[in-house]
Tab-separated table of C-alpha atoms and ligand atoms in Angstrom:
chain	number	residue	atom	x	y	z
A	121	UNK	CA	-6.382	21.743	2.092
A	122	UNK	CA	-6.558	18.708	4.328
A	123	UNK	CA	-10.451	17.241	4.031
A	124	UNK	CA	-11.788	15.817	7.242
A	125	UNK	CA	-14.167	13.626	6.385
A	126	UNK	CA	-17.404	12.773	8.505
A	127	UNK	CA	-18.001	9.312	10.767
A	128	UNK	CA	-21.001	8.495	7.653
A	129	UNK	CA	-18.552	9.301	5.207
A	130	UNK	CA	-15.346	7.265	6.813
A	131	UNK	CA	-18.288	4.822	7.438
A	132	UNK	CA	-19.373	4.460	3.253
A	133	UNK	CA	-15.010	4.212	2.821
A	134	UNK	CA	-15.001	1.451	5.021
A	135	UNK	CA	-17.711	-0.144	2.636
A	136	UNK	CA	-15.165	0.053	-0.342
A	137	UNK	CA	-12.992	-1.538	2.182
A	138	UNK	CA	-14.498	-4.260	2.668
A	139	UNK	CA	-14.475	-5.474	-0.932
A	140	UNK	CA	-10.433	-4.533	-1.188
A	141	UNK	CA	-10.131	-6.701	2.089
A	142	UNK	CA	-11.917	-9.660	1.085
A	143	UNK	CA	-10.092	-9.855	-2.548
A	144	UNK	CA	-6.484	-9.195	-0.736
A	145	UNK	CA	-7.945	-12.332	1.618
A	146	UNK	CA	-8.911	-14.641	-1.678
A	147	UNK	CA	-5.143	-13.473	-2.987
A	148	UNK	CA	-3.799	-14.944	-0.155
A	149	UNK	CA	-5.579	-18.419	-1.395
A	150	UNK	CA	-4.955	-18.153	-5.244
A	151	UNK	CA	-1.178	-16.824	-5.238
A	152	UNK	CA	1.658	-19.457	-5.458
A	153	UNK	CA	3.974	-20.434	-8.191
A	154	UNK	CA	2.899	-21.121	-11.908
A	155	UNK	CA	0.010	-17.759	-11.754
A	156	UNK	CA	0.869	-14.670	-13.803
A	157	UNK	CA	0.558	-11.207	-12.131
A	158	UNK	CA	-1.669	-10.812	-15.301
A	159	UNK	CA	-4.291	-13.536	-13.837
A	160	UNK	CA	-4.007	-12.103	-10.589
A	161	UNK	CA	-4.972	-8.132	-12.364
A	162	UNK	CA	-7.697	-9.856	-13.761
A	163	UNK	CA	-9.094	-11.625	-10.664
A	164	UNK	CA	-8.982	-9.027	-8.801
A	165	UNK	CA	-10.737	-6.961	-11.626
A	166	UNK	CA	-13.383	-9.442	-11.987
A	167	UNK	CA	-14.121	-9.894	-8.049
A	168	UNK	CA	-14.121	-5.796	-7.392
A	169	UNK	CA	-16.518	-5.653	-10.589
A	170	UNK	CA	-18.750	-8.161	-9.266
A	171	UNK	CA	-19.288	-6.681	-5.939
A	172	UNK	CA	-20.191	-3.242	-7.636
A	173	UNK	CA	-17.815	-1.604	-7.316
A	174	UNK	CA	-14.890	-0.150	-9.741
A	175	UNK	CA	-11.454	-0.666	-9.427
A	176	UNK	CA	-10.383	2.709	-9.564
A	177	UNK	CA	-6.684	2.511	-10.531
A	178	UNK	CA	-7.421	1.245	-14.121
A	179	UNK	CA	-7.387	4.459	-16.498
A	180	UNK	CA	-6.087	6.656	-13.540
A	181	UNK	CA	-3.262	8.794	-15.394
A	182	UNK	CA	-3.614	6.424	-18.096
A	183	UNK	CA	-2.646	3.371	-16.125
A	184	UNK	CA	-4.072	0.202	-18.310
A	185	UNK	CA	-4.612	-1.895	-15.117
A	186	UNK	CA	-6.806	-2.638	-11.425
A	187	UNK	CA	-3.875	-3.888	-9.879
A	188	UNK	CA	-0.219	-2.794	-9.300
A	189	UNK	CA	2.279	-5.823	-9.062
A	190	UNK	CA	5.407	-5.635	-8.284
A	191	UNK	CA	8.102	-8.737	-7.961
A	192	UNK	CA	11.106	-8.934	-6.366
A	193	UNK	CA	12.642	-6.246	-7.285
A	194	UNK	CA	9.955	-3.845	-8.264
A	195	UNK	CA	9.377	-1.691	-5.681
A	196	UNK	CA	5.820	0.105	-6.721
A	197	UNK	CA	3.681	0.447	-9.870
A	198	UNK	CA	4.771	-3.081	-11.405
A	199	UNK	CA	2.341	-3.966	-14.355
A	200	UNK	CA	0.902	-7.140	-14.399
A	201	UNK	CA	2.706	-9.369	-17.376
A	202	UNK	CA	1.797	-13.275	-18.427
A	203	UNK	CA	5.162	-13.983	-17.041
A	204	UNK	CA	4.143	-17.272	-14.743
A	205	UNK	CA	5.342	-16.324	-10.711
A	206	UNK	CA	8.417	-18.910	-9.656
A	207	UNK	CA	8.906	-20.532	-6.040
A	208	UNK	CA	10.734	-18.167	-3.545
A	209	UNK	CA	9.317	-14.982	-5.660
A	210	UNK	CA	7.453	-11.961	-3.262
A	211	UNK	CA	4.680	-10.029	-5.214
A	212	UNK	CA	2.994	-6.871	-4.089
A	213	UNK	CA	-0.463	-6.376	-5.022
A	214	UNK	CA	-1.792	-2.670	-4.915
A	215	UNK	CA	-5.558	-1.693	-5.714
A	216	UNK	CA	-7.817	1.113	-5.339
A	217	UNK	CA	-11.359	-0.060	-4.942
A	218	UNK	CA	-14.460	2.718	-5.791
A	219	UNK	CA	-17.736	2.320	-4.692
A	220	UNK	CA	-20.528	4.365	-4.854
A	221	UNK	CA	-17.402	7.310	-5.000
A	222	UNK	CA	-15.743	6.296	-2.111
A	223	UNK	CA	-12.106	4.845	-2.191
A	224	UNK	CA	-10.296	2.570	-0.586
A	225	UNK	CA	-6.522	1.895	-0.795
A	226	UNK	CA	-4.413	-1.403	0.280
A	227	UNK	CA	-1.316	-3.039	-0.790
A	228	UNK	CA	0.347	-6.435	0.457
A	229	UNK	CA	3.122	-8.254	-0.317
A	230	UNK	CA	2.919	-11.821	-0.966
A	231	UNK	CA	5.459	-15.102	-0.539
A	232	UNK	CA	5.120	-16.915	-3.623
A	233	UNK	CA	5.701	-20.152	-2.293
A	234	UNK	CA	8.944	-21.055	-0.208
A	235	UNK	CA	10.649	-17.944	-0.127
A	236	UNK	CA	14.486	-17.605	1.107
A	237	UNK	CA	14.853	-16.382	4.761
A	238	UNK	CA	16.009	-12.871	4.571
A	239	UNK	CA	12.537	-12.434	2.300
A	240	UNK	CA	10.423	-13.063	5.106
A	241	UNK	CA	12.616	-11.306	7.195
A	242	UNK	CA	12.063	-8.584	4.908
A	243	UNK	CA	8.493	-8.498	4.738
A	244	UNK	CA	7.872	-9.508	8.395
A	245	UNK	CA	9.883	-6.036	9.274
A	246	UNK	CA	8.023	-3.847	6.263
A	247	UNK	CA	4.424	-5.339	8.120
A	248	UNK	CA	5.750	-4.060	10.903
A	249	UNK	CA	6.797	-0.807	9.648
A	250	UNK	CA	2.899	-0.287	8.674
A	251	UNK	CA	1.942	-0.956	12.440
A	252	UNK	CA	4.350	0.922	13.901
A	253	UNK	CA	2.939	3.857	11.417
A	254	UNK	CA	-0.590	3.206	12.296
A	255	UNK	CA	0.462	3.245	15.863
A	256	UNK	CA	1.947	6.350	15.796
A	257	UNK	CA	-1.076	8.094	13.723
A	258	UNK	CA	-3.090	9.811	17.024
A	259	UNK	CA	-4.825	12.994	17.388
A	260	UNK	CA	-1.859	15.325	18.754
A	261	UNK	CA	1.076	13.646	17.189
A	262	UNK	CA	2.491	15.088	13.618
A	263	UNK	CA	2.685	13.432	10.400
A	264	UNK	CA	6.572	13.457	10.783
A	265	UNK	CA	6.183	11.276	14.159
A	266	UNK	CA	4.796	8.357	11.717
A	267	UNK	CA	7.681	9.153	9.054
A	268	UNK	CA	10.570	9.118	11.805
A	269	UNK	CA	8.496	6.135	13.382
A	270	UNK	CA	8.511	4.104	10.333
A	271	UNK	CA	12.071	4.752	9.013
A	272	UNK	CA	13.965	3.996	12.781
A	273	UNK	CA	12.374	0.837	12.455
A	274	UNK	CA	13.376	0.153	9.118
A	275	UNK	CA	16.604	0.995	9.708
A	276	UNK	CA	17.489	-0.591	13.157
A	277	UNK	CA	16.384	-3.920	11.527
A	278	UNK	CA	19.252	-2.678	8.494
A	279	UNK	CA	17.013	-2.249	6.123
A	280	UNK	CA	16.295	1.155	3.808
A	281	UNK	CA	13.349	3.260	3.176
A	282	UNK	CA	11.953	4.508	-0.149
A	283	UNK	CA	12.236	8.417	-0.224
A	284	UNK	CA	10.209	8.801	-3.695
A	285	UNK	CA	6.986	7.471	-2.511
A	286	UNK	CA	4.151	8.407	0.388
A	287	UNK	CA	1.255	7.521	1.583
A	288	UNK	CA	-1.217	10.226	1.023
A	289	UNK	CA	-4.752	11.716	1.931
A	290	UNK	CA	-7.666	9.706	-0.002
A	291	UNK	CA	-11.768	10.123	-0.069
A	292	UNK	CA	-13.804	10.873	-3.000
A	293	UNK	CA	-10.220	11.364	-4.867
A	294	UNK	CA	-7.425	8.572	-4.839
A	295	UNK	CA	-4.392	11.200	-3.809
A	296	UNK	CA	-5.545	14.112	-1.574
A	297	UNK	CA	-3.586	17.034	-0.548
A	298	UNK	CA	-1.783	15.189	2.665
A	299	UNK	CA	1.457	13.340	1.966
A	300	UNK	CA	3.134	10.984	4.787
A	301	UNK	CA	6.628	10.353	3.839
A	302	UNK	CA	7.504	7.054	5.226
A	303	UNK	CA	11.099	8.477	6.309
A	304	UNK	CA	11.848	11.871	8.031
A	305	UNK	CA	12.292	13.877	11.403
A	306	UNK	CA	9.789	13.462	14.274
A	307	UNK	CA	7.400	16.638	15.125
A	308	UNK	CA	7.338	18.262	12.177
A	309	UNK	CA	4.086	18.567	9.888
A	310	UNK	CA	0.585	19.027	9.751
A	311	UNK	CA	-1.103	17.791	13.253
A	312	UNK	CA	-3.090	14.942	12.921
A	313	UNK	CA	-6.723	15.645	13.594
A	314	UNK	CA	-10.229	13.140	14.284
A	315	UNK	CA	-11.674	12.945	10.644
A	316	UNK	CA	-8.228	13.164	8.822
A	317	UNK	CA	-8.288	9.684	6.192
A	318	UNK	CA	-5.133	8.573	4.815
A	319	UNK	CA	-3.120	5.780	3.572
A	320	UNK	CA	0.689	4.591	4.772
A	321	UNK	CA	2.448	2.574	2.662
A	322	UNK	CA	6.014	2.070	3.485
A	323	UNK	CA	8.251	0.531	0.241
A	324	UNK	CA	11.562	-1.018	2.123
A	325	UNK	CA	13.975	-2.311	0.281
A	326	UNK	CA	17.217	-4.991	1.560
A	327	UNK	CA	19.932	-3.056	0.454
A	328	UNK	CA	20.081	0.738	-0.976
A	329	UNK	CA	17.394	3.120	-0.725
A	330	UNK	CA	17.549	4.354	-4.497
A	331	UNK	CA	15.726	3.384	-7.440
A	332	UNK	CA	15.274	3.235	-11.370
A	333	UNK	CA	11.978	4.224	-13.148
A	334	UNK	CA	11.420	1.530	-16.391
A	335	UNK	CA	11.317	2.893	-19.623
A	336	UNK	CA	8.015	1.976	-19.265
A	337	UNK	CA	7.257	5.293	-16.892
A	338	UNK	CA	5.936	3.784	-14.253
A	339	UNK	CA	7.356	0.889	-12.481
A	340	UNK	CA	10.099	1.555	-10.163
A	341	UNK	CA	12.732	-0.847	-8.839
A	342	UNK	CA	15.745	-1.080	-7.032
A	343	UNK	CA	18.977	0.743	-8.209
A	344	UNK	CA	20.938	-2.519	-6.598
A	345	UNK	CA	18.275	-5.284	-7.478
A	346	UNK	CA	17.374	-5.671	-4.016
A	347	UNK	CA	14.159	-7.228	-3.196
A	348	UNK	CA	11.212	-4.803	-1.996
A	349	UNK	CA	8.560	-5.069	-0.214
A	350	UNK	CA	5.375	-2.870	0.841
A	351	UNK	CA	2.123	-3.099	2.881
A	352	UNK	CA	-0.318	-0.728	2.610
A	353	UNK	CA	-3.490	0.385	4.813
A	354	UNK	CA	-6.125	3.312	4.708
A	355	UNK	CA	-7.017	4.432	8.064
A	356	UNK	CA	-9.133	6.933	9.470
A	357	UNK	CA	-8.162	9.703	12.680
A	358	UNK	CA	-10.427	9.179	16.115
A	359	UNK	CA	-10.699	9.977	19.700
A	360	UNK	CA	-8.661	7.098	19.945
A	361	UNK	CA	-6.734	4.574	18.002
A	362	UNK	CA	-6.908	4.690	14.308
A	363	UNK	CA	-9.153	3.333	12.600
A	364	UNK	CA	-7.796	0.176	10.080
A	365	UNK	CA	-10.507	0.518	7.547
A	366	UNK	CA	-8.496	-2.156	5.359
A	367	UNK	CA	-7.228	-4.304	7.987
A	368	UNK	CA	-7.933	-8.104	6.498
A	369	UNK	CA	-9.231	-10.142	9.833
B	692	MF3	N1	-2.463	2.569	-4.971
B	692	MF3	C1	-1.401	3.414	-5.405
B	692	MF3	C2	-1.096	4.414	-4.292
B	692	MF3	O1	-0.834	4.032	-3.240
B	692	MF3	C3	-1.667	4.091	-6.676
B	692	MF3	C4	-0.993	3.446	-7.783
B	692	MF3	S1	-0.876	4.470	-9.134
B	692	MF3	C5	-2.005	3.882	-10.237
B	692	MF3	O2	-1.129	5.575	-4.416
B	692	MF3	F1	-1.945	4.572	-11.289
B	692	MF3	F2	-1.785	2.659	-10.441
B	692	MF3	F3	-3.204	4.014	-9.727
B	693	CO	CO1	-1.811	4.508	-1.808
């Protein structure tokens, strides 16, 4: 069952929002070569913790961390490590943030500092992706519109799109019952409808689609050791445009 939540309730998600946004915005300042992803897990640990909130992924399925962070290429579910980030690395941070038992979702990829061209041709096109997605995500359209959206984009710019992975329906609960697969054929699926929350997350990676799971269960990567990239919003159904409950500015 799809939950539609309420304006008040989409209204206390966009509180938990706020803190994800403003600790993806101090990433921004503290990321560049020489930090660990560990740091980073803990930063963002300590900031969430300190606005009163939770960070919601840490102990979810047993995962030991806030953050997800993925480099190069890891395309999801990277754990944070003491390895030190190098120059021309691209890290994706993903976090959950809970307050008051409302969630919020967001993942971004960042340039660790001088990254090579086809990098930031990479991420520039997965940002993209996400806005195109968001675009598409009006009351009458389906949720394969934003999959075939999302993937044609991807695809015309010759890159590939993660089938494993999709965004999903989120609330009280980190994954609800909707899925959005960020690849597939337009006007198919559920309708999208005012009240309907949910997060779109394309993973695109620079050469083949397929990945490896580590033995460690959970972090997936590229079968070709590709770089991947991935930007991630929660956004709430309206009248009228969507609502970016995430969005950083
Ligand atoms: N934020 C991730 C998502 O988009 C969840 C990561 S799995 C976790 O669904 F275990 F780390 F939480
Ligand atoms: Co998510």
């Amino acid at each position: 069952m799809v939950v539609i939540k309420t304006e008040k309730q989409i209204g206390l998600m966009r509180e938990a929002a706020k803190i994800l946004t403003a600790c993806h915005r101090e990433l921004r300042t503290i990321i560049r070569p020489g930090i660990t992803t560990l740091e980073i897990d803990q930063f963002a640990e300590h900031f969430i913790q300190s606005h009163g909130a939770k960070a919601e992924q840490k102990g979810y399925k047993g995962y030991a961390f806030a953050t997800c962070a993925s480099v190069n290429d890891e395309i999801c579910h990277g754990f944070p490590t003491r390895t030190p980030l190098k120059d021309g690395d691209i890290v994706g941070v993903d976090m959950v943030v809970n307050l008051n038992g409302w969630l919020a979702d967001s993942a971004w990829t960042y340039a660790v500092g001088q990254i090579s061209e086809q990098a930031e041709r990479l991420m520039k096109v997965t940002k993209e992706c996400l806005y195109i997605g968001i675009e598409t995500s009006v009351v009458g359209n389906r949720i394969g519109d934003i999959s075939h959206a999302i993937q044609s984009h991807a695809e015309a710019q010759g890159f590939s799109v993660v089938e494993e992975f999709t965004g999903h329906g989120i609330g009280q609960i980190m994954h609800e019952d909707l899925q959005v697969p960020h690849c597939g054929r337009p006007h198919r699926g559920e309708r999208l409808r005012k009240g309907m929350v949910f997060t779109i997350e394309p993973m695109i990676n620079l050469g083949l689609h397929h990945l490896k799971i580590d033995p460690n269960e959970w972090t997936a990567r590229t079968i070709d050791g590709s770089l991947s990239a991935q930007y991630e919003h929660t956004i709430a159904i309206t009248d009228n445009s969507p609502l970016i409950l995430t969005e950083q500015d």
